[in-house]
Short mmCIF file of C-alpha atoms in Angstrom, two decimals:
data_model
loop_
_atom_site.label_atom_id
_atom_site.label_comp_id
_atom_site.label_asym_id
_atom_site.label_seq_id
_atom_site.Cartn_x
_atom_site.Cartn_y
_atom_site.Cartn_z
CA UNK N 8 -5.67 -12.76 -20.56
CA UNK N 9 -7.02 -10.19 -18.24
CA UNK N 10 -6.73 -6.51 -17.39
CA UNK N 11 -8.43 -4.26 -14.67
CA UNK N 12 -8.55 -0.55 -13.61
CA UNK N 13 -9.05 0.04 -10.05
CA UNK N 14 -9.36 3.43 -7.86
CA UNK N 15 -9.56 3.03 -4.08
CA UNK N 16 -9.74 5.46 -1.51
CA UNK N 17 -7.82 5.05 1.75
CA UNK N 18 -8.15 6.70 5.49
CA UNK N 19 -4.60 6.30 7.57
CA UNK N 20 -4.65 6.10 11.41
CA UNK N 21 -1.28 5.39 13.25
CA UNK N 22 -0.66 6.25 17.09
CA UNK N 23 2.99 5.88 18.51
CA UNK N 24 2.82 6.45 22.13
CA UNK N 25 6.35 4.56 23.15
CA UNK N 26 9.53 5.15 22.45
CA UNK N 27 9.90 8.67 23.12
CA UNK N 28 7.00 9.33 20.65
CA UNK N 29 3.48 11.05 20.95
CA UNK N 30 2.82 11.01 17.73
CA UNK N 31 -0.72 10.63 15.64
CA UNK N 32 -1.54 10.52 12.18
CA UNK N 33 -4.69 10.80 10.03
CA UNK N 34 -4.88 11.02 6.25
CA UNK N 35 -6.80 10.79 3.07
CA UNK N 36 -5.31 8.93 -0.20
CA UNK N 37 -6.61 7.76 -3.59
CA UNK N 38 -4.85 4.71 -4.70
CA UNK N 39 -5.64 4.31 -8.75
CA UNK N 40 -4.25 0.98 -10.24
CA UNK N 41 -4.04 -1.28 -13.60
CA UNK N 42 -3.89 -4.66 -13.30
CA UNK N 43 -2.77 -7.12 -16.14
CA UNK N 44 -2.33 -10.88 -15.74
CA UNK N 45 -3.04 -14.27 -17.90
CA UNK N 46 -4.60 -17.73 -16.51
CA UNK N 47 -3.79 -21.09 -17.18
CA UNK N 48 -5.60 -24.14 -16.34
CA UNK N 49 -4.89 -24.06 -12.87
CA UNK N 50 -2.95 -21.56 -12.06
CA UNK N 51 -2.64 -16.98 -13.31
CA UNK N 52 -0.09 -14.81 -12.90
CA UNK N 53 -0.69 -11.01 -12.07
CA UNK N 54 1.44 -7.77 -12.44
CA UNK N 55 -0.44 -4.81 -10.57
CA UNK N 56 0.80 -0.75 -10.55
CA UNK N 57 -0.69 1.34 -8.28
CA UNK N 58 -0.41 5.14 -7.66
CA UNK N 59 -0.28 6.62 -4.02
CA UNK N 60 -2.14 10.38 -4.61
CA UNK N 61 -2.16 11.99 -0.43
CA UNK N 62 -5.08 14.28 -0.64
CA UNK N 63 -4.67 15.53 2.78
CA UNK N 64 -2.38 14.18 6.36
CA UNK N 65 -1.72 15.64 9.79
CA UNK N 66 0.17 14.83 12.23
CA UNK N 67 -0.15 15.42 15.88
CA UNK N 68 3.51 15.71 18.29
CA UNK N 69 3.16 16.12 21.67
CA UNK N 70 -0.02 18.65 21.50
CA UNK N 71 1.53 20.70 18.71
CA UNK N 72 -0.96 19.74 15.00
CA UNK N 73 0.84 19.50 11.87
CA UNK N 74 -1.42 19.81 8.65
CA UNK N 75 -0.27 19.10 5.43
CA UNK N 76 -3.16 20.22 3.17
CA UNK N 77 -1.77 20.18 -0.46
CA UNK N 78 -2.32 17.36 -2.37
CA UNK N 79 0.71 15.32 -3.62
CA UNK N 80 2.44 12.26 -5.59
CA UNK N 81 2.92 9.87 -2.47
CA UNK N 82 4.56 7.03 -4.77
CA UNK N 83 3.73 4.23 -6.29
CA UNK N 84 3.99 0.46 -6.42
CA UNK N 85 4.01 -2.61 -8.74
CA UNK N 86 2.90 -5.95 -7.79
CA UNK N 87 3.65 -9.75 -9.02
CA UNK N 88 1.56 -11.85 -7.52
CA UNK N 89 0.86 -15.61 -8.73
CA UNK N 90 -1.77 -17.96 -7.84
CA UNK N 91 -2.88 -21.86 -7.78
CA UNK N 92 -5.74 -23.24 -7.39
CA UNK N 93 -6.04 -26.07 -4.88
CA UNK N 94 -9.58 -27.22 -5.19
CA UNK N 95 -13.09 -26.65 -6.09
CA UNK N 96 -12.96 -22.50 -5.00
CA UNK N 97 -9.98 -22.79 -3.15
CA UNK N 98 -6.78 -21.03 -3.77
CA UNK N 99 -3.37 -20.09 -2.67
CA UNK N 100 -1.99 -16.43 -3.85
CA UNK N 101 1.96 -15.45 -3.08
CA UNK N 102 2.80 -12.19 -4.06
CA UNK N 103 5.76 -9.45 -3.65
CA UNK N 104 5.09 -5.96 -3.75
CA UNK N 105 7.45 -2.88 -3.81
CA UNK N 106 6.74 0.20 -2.87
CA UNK N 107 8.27 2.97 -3.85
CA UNK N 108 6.93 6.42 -1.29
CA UNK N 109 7.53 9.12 1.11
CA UNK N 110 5.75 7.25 3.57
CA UNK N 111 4.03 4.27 4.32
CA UNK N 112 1.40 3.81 6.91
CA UNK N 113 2.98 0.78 8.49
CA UNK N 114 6.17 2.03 8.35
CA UNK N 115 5.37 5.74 9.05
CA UNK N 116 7.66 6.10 12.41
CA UNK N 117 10.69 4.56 11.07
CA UNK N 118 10.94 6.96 8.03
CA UNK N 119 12.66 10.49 8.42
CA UNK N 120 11.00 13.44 7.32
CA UNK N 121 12.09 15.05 3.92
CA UNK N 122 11.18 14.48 0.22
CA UNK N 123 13.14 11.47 -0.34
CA UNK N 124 11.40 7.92 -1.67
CA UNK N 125 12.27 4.45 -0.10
CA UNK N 126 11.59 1.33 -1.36
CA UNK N 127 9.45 -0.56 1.09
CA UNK N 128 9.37 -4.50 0.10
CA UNK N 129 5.97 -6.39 1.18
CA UNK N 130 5.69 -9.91 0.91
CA UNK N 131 2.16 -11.60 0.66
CA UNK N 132 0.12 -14.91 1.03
CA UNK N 133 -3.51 -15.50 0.49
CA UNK N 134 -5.55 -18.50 1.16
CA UNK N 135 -9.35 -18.42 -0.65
CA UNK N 136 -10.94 -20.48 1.58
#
């Protein structure tokens, strides 16, 4: 059995220049998390929550700056991720991930404005090679 506490700090940079868009955006986040999770002989499972805390964005539309200055509660997410080891340090990770924010960086563009939360999905696969 395992548990972790994490706190990362994250810089966003998107550009949309098709579409109809001229659109940039910056930002600052803090991302704190707790991980829990158990091993087995050759294989763990994992169950991660993580906070999204925005510290600071702008956005830039067609020449006219946007700042949003005040710190807020972005969202948060939870994790299951499970992994098997294949052999000697190598391992295989699959994960799902759900997201649960105002905005997210990859998906900034397709997301209205307004205080609303979406649930973003993100499936993932690692390979410890």
């Amino acid at each position: 059995n395992y548990i972790g506490l994490g706190w990362q700090v994250a810089w966003n940079y998107g550009i949309l220049n098709q579409f109809g868009f001229a659109t940039t955006l910056t930002g600052w986040e803090q991302q704190p998390s707790i991980t829990v999770g158990h091993a087995f002989r050759r294989t763990a499972l994992s169950l991660r929550g993580d906070l999204y805390w925005t510290n600071s964005f702008y956005l830039s539309e067609g020449g006219h700056n946007l700042p949003f200055t005040n710190s807020f509660l972005n969202g948060g997410s939870i994790t299951a991720s499970f992994e098997q080891k294949l052999y000697k340090d190598r391992a295989l990770s699959i994960g799902l991930k759900m997201d649960y924010v105002q905005y997210h960086i990859i998906a900034w563009p397709a997301f209205p404005v307004n205080g609303k939360r979406y649930w973003v999905p993100e499936f993932q696969i690692g390979l410890n090679l």
